[in-house]
Short mmCIF file of C-alpha atoms in Angstrom, two decimals:
data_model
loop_
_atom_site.label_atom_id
_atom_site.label_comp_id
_atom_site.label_asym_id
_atom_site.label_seq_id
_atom_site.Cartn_x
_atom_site.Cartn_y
_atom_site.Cartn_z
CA UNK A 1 2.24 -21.53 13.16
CA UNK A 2 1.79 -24.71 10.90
CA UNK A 3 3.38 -27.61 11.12
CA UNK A 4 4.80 -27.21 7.60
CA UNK A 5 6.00 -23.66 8.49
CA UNK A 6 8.09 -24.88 12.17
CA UNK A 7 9.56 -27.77 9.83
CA UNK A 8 11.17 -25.25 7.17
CA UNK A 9 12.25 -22.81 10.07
CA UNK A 10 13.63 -25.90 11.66
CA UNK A 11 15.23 -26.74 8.72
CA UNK A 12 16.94 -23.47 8.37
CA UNK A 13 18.33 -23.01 11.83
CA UNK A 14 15.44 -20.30 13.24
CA UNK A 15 15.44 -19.54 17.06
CA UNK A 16 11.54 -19.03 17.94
CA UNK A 17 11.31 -15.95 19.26
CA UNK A 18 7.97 -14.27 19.66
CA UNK A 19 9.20 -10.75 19.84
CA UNK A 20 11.13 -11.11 15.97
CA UNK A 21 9.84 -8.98 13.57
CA UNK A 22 11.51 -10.99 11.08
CA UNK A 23 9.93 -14.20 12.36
CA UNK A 24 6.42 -12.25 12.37
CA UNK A 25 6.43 -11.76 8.63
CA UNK A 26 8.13 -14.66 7.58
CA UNK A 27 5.61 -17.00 9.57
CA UNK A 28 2.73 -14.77 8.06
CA UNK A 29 4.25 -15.67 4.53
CA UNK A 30 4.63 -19.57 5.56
CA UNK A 31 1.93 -20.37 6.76
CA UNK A 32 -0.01 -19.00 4.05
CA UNK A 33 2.15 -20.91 1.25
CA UNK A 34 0.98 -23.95 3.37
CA UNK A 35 -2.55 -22.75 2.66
CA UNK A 36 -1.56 -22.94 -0.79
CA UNK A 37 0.39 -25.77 -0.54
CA UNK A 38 2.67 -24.34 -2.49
CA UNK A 39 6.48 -26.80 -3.07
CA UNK A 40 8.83 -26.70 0.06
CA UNK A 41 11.78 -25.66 -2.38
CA UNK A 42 9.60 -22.17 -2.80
CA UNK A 43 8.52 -21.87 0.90
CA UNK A 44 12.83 -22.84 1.86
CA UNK A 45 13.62 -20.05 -1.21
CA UNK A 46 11.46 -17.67 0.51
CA UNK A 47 12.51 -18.22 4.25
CA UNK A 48 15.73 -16.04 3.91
CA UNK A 49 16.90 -12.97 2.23
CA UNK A 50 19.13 -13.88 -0.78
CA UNK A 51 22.07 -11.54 -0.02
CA UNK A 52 22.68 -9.41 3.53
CA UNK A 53 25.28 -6.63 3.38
CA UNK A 54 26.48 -4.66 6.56
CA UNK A 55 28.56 -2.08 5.97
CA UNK A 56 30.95 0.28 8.45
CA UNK A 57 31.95 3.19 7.73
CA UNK A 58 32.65 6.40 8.96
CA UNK A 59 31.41 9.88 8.64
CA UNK A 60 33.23 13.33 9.05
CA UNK A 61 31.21 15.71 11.49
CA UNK A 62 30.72 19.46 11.64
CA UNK A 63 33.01 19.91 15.05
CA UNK A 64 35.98 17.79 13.19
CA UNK A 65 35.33 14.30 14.76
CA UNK A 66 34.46 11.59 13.65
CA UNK A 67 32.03 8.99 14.34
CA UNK A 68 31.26 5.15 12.55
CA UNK A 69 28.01 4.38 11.37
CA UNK A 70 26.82 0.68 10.52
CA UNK A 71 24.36 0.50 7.19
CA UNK A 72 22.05 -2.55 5.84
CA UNK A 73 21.19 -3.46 2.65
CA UNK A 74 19.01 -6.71 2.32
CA UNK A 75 18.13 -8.21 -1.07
CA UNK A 76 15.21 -10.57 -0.47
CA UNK A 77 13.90 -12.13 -4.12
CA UNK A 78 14.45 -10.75 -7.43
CA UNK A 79 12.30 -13.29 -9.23
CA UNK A 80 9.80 -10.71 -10.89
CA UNK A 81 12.64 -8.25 -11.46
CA UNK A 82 15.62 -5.48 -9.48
CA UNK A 83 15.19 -5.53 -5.91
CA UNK A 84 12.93 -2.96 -4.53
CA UNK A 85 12.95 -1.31 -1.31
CA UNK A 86 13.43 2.01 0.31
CA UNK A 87 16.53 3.07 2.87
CA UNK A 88 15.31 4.15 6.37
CA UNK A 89 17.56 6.64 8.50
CA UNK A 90 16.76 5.59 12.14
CA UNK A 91 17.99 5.11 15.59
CA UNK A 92 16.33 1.50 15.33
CA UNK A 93 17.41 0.17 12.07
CA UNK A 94 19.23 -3.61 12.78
CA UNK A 95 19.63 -6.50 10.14
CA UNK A 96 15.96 -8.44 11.34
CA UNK A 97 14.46 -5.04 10.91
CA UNK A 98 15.81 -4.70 7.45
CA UNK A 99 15.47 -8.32 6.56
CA UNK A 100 11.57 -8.46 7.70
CA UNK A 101 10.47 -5.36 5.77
CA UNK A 102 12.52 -6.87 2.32
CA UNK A 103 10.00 -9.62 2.96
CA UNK A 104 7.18 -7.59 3.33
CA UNK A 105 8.77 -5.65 -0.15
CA UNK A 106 8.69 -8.72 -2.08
CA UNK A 107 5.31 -9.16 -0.78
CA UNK A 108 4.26 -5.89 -1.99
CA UNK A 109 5.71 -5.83 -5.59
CA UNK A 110 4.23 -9.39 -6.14
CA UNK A 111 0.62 -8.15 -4.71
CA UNK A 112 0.71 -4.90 -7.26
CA UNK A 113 1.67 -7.64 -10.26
CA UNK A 114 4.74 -5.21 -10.63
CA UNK A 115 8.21 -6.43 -12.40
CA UNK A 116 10.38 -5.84 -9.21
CA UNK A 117 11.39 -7.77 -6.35
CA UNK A 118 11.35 -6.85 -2.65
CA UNK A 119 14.60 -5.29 -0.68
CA UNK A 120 15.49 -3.14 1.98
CA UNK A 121 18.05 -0.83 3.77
CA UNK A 122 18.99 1.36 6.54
CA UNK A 123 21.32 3.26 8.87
CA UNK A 124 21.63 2.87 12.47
CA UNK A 125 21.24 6.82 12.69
CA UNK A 126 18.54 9.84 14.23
CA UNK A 127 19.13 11.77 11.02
CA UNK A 128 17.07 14.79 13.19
CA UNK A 129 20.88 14.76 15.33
CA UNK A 130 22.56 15.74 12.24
CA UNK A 131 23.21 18.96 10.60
CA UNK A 132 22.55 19.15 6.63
CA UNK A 133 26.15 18.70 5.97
CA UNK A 134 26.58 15.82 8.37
CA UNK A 135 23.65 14.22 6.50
CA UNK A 136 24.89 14.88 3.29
CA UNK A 137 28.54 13.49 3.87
CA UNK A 138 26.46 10.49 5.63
CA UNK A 139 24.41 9.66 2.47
CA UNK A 140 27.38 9.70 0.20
CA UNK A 141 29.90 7.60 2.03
CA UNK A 142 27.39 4.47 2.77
CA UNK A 143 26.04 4.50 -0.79
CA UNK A 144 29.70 4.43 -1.50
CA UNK A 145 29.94 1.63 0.59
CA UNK A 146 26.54 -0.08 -1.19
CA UNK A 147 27.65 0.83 -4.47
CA UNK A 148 28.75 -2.25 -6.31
CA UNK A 149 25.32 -3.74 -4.98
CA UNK A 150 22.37 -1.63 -6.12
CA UNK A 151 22.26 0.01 -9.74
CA UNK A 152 19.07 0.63 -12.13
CA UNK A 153 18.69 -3.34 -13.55
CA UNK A 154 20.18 -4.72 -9.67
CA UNK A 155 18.46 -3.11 -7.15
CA UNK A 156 16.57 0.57 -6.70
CA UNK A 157 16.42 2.04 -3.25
CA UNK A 158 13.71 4.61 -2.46
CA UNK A 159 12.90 6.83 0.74
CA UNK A 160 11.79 5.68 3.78
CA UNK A 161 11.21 6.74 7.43
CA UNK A 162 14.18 9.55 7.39
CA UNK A 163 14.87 9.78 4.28
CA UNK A 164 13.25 12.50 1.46
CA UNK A 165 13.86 13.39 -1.74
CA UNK A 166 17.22 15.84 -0.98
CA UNK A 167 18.51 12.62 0.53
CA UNK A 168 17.75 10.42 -2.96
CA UNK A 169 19.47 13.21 -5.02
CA UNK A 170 22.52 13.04 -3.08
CA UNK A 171 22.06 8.69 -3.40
CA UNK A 172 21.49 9.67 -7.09
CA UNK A 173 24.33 11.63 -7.51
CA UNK A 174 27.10 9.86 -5.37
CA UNK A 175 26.25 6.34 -7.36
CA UNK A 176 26.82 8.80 -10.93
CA UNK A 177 30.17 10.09 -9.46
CA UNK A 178 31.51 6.75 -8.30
CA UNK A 179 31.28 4.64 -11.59
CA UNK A 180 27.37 4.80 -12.62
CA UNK A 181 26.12 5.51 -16.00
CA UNK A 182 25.59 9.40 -16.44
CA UNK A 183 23.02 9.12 -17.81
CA UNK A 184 20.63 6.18 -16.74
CA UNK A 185 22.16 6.13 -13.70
CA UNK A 186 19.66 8.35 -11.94
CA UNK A 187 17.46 5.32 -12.19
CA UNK A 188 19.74 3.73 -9.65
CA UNK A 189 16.69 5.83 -6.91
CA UNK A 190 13.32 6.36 -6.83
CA UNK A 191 11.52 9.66 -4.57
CA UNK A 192 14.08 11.82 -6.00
CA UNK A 193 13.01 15.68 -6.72
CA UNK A 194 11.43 16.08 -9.90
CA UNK A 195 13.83 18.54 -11.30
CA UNK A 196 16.08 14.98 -10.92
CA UNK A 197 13.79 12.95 -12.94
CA UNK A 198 10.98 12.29 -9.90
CA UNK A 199 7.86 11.25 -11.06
CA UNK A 200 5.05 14.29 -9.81
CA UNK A 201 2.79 12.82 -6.68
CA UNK A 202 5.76 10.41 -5.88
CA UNK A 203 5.64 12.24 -2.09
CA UNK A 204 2.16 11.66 -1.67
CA UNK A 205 1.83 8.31 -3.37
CA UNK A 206 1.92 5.79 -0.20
CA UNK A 207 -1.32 8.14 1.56
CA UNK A 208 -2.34 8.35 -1.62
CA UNK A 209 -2.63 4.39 -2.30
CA UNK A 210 -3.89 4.11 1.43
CA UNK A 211 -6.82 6.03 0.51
CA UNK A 212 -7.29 4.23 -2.70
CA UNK A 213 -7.73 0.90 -0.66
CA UNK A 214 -10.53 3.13 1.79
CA UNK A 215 -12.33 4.08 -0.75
CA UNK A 216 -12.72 0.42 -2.69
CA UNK A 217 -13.11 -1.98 0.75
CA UNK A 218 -14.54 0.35 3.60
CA UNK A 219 -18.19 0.26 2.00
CA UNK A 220 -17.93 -3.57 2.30
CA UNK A 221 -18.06 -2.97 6.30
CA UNK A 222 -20.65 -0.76 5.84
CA UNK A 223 -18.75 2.32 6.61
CA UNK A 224 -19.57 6.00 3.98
CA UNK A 225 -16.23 7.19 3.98
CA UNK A 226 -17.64 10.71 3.12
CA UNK A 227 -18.91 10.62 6.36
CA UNK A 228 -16.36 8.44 8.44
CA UNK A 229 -14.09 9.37 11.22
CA UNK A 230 -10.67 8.34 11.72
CA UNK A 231 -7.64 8.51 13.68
CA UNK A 232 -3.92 8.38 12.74
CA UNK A 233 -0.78 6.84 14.48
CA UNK A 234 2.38 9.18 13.17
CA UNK A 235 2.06 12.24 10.99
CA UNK A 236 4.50 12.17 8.60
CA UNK A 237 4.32 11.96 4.83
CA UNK A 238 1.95 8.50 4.98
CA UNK A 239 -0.10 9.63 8.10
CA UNK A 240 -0.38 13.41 7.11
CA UNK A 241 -0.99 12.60 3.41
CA UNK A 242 -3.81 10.31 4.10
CA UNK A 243 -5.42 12.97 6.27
CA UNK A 244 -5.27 15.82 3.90
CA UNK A 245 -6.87 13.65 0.83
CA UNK A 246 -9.63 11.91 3.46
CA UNK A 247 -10.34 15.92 4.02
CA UNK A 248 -11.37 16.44 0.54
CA UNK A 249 -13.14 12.96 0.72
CA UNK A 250 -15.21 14.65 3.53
CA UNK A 251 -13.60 12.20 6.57
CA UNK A 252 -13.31 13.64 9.56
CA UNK A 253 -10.04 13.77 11.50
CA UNK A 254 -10.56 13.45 15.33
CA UNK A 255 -7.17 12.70 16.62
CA UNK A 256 -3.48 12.29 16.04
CA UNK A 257 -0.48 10.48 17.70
CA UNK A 258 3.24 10.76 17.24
CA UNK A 259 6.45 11.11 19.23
CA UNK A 260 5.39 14.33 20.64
CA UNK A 261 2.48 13.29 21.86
CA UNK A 262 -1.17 13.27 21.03
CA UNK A 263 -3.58 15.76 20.42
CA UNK A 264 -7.58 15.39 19.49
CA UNK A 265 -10.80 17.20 18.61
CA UNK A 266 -14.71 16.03 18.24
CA UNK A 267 -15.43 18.66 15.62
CA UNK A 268 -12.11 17.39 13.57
CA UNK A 269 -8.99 18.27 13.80
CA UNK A 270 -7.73 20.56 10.37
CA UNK A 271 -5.60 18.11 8.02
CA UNK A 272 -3.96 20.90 6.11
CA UNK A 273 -2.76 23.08 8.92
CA UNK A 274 -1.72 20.47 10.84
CA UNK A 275 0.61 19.33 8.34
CA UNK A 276 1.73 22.97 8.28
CA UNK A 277 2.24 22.85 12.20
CA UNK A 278 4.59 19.63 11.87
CA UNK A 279 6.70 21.01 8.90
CA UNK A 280 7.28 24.07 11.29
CA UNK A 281 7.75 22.47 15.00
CA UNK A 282 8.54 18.67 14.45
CA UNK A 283 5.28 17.23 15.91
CA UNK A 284 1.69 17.53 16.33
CA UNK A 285 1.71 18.12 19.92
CA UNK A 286 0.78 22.38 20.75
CA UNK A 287 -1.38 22.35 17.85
CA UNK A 288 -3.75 25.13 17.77
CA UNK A 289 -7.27 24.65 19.09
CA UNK A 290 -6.55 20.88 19.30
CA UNK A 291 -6.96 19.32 23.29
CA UNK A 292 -3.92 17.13 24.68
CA UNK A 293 -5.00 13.68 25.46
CA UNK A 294 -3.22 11.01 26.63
CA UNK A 295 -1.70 7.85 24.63
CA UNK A 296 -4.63 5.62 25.92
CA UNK A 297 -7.27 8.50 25.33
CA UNK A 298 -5.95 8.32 22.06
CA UNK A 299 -6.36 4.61 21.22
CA UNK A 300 -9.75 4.66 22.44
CA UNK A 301 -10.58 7.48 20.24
CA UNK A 302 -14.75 6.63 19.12
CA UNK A 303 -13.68 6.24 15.17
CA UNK A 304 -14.64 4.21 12.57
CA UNK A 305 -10.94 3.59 10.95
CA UNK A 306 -7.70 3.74 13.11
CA UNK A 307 -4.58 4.65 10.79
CA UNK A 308 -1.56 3.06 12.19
CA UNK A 309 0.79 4.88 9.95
CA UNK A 310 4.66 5.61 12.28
CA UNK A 311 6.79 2.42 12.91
CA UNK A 312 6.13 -1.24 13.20
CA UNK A 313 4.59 -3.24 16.01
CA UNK A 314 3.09 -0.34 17.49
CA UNK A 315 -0.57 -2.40 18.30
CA UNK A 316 0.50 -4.83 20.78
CA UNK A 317 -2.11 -6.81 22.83
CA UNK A 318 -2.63 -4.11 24.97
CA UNK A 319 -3.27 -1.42 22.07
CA UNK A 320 -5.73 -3.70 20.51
CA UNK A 321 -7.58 -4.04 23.83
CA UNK A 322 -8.42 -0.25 24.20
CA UNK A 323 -8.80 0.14 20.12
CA UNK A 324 -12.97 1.31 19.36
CA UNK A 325 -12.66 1.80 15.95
CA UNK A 326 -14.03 -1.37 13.68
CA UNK A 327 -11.61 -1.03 11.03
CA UNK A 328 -7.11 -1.02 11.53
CA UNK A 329 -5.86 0.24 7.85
CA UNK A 330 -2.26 -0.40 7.81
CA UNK A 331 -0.51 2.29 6.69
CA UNK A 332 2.65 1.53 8.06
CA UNK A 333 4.70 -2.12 7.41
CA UNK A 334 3.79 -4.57 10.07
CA UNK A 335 2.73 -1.98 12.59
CA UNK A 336 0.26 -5.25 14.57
CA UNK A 337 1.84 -8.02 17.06
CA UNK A 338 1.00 -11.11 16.21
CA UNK A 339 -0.46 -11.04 19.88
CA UNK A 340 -2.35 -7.46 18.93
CA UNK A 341 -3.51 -8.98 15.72
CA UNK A 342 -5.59 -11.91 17.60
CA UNK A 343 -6.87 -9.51 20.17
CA UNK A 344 -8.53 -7.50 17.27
CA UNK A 345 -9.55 -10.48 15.29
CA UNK A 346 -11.56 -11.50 18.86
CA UNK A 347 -13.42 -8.29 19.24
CA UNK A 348 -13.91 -8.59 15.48
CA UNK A 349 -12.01 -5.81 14.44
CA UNK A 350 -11.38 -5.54 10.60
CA UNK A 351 -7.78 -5.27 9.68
CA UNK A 352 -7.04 -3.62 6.30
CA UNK A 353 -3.07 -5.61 5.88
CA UNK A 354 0.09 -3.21 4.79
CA UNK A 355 1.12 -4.96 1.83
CA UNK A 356 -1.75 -3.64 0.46
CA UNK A 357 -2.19 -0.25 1.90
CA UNK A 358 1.05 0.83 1.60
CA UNK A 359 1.67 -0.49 -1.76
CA UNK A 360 1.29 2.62 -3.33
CA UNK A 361 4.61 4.14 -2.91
CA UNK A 362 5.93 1.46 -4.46
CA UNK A 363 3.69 1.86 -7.32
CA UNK A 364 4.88 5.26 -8.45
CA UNK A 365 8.18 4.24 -7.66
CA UNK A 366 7.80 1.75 -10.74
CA UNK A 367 6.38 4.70 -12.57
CA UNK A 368 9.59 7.24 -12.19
CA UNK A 369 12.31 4.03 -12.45
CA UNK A 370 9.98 3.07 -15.63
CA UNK A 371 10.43 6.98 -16.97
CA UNK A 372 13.85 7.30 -16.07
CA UNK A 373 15.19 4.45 -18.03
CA UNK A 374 12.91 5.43 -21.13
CA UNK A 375 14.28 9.08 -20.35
CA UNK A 376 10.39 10.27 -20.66
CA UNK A 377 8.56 12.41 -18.00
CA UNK A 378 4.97 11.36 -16.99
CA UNK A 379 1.63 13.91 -16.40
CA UNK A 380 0.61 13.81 -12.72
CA UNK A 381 -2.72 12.86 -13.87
CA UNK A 382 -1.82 9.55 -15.68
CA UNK A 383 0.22 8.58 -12.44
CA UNK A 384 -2.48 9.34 -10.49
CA UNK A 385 -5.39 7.48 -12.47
CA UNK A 386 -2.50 4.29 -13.24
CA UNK A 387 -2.09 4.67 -9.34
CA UNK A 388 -6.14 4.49 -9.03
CA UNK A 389 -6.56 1.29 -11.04
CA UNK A 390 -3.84 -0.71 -9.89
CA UNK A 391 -4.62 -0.11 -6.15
CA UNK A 392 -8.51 -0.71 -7.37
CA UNK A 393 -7.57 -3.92 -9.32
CA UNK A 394 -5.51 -5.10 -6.10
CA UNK A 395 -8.32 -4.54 -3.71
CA UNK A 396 -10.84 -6.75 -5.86
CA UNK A 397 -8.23 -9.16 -6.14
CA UNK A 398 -7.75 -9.46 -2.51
CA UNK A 399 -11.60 -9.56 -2.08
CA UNK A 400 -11.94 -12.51 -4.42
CA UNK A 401 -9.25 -14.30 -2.59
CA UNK A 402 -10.62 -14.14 1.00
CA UNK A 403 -13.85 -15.29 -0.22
CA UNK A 404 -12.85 -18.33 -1.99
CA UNK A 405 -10.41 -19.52 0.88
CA UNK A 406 -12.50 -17.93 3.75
CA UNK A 407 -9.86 -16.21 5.11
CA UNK A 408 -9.31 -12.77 6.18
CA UNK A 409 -7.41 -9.56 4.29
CA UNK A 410 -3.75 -10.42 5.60
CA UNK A 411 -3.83 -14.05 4.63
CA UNK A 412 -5.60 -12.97 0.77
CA UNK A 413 -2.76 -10.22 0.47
CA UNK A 414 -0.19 -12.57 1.11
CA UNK A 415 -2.30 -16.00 -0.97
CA UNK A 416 -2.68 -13.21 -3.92
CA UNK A 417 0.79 -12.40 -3.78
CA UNK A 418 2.57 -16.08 -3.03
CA UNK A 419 0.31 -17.48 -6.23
CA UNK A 420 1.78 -14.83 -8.58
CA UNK A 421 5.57 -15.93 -7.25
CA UNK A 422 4.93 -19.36 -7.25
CA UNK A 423 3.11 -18.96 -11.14
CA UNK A 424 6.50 -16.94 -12.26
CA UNK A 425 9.07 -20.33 -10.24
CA UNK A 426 6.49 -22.63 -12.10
CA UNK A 427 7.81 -20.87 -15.39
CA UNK A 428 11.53 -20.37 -15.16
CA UNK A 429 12.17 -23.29 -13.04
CA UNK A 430 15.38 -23.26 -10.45
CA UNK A 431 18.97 -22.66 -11.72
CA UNK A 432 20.39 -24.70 -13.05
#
């Protein structure tokens, strides 16, 4: 941490604690604008969310009870446009949580030169306790309770970690039935089903991107990626979407991890039918053919790319001591410790940052708010070669930036990003 950095967190009141997710990022994105030396007004702006909502409220259940639920939304910086950011459903949602992944959403936006700034939401919830109904009724009263703060020119929500697409149409609908425009008002969501106005490849956009970013910066580590193996943390849509496109890239998947376990196999492990297998049982573990192996087995899996792609800091100092592979490509937000983070750097470990990797759900997302407004539909083929270049032009970008400040991928991401923000303050000034 720079002394710049402690002096604006002093400034605002932070409590230095090591374990803070939201301290994590927000150092990451300090110390960098002190690379930069970019004005202490911006680097202040930056250091806290512009609006925090919590919202109570409760939620009828099948057996006639009822139970209270506590929701998030965080609106970090709209300088480049609406607030951006998708809603998790999760046991482990809390207002740091939210707060550090708006960050990292403002980040992102700014990094893919899109007009949208960076925000973020959740419930406190295991949406997998629920029944249909129970989620449905769930959805509708805390975007009830949200309403007056998100709409299609304030702020766009999207799916996250326990969330899908049924879940945005019922966001869609609920903000249309409670005072939204009929019409435009499906805009108010992005990841919705395409009968709703989704844009086509919207599930498989954020593996999709991921994949993107192998493709243009593996071969600078001198790694064939028709040839590589990997190994994937979570398989969800980001983790099991990256596998089944690296299949017809001709990457070999050796082993998985999630919260059922993990599983592995020399010869590769089938990306399609294990997808299949998780749709149908909930988790990768009693795959077919595949051998059991334990969590550390797993992290020393002999791979040339390990695909963190479940929940954040899951590489902690311990992770990164047993990881083999020579290249970490982020697929989930912040899923490296600071602590992990310098163990890899040390054994010169490559790390491939999430801003950047997981950019491209965000990217489509642009693409079906864009449509929806214009009320247009879009080819999947146009999404997916607009997807292609902007996740191409990023990469280069991000290349150029490391080698003129000597830095590594994380600190370019963010340099690439904070120089676009600060160029767009430079312009409209501060109100008033």
């Amino acid at each position: 941490m720079g002394d710049e950095t402690r002096g604006v967190l002093d400034e605002l009141g932070f409590r230095f604690d090591p374990d803070d997710l939201y301290l994590q990022v927000i150092t990451n994105v300090l110390d960098t604008a002190e690379l930069l030396d970019l004005p202490r007004h911006l680097r202040l702006i930056l250091a806290q969310p512009t609006n925090e909502l919590i919202v109570h409220f409760p939620v009828l259940m099948d057996d006639g009870s009822y139970r209270l639920y506590k929701g998030y939304r965080v609106q970090h910086n709209d300088i480049l446009g609406p607030y951006k950011g998708g809603i998790r459903y999760h046991a482990g949602v809390s207002l740091d949580h939210v707060k550090a992944l708006a960050v990292l959403m403002t980040m992102k936006c700014a990094l893919m030169r899109l007009p949208l700034g960076g925000g973020k939401g959740g419930v406190q919830v295991d949406p997998r306790a629920l029944s249909p109904d129970e989620l449905r009724r769930l959805t509708r009263r805390f975007i009830s309770g949200i309403g007056t703060f998100i709409g299609p020119h304030v702020d766009v929500p999207a799916p996250d970690v326990g969330t899908n697409a049924q879940i945005m149409a019922w966001m869609a609908d609920t903000y249309v039935n409670t005072g939204g425009d009929r019409f435009a008002g499906r805009a108010v969501v992005t990841g919705k089903p395409i009968e709703m106005g989704g844009a086509p490849g919207r599930e498989q956009a954020t593996g999709q991107g991921l994949v993107e970013v192998l493709r243009c910066l593996v071969p600078s580590f001198g790694v064939d990626l028709t040839e590589a193996t990997y190994a994937v943390v979570g398989y969800g849509n980001v983790g099991s979407w990256v596998a089944r496109l690296l299949d017809r890239d001709g990457a070999t998947l050796r082993s998985v991890l999630d919260h059922t376990g993990a599983i592995g196999d020399e010869d590769g492990l089938d990306a399609w039918e294990l997808a299949r297998h998780v749709a149908a049982t909930g988790g990768v573990a009693g795959f077919p053919g595949a051998t059991a192996i334990d969590t550390d087995e797993f992290w020393r899996s002999d791979v040339d790319v390990m695909i963190p792609a479940a929940l954040e800091q899951m590489i902690t100092e311990r992770e990164a001591g047993l990881i083999r592979a020579g290249i970490v490509a982020e697929g989930a937000n912040a899923p490296t410790t600071p602590a992990g983070e310098r163990v890899l750097a040390d054994r010169g470990i490559a790390v491939l940052p999430a801003i950047l990797c997981n950019a491209g759900g965000v990217t489509v997302s642009y693409h079906e708010w864009r449509q929806n407004l214009a009320a247009e539909t879009t080819r999947l083929d146009d999404i997916d070669g607009w997807l292609r270049e902007t996740m191409q032009a990023a990469c280069e970008r991000v290349l150029a930036v490391a080698k003129r400040h000597d830095c590594d991928l994380r600190t370019a991401a963010y340099a690439d990003a904070l120089d676009h923000l600060a160029t767009v303050y430079a312009q409209r000034g501060i109100f008033p």
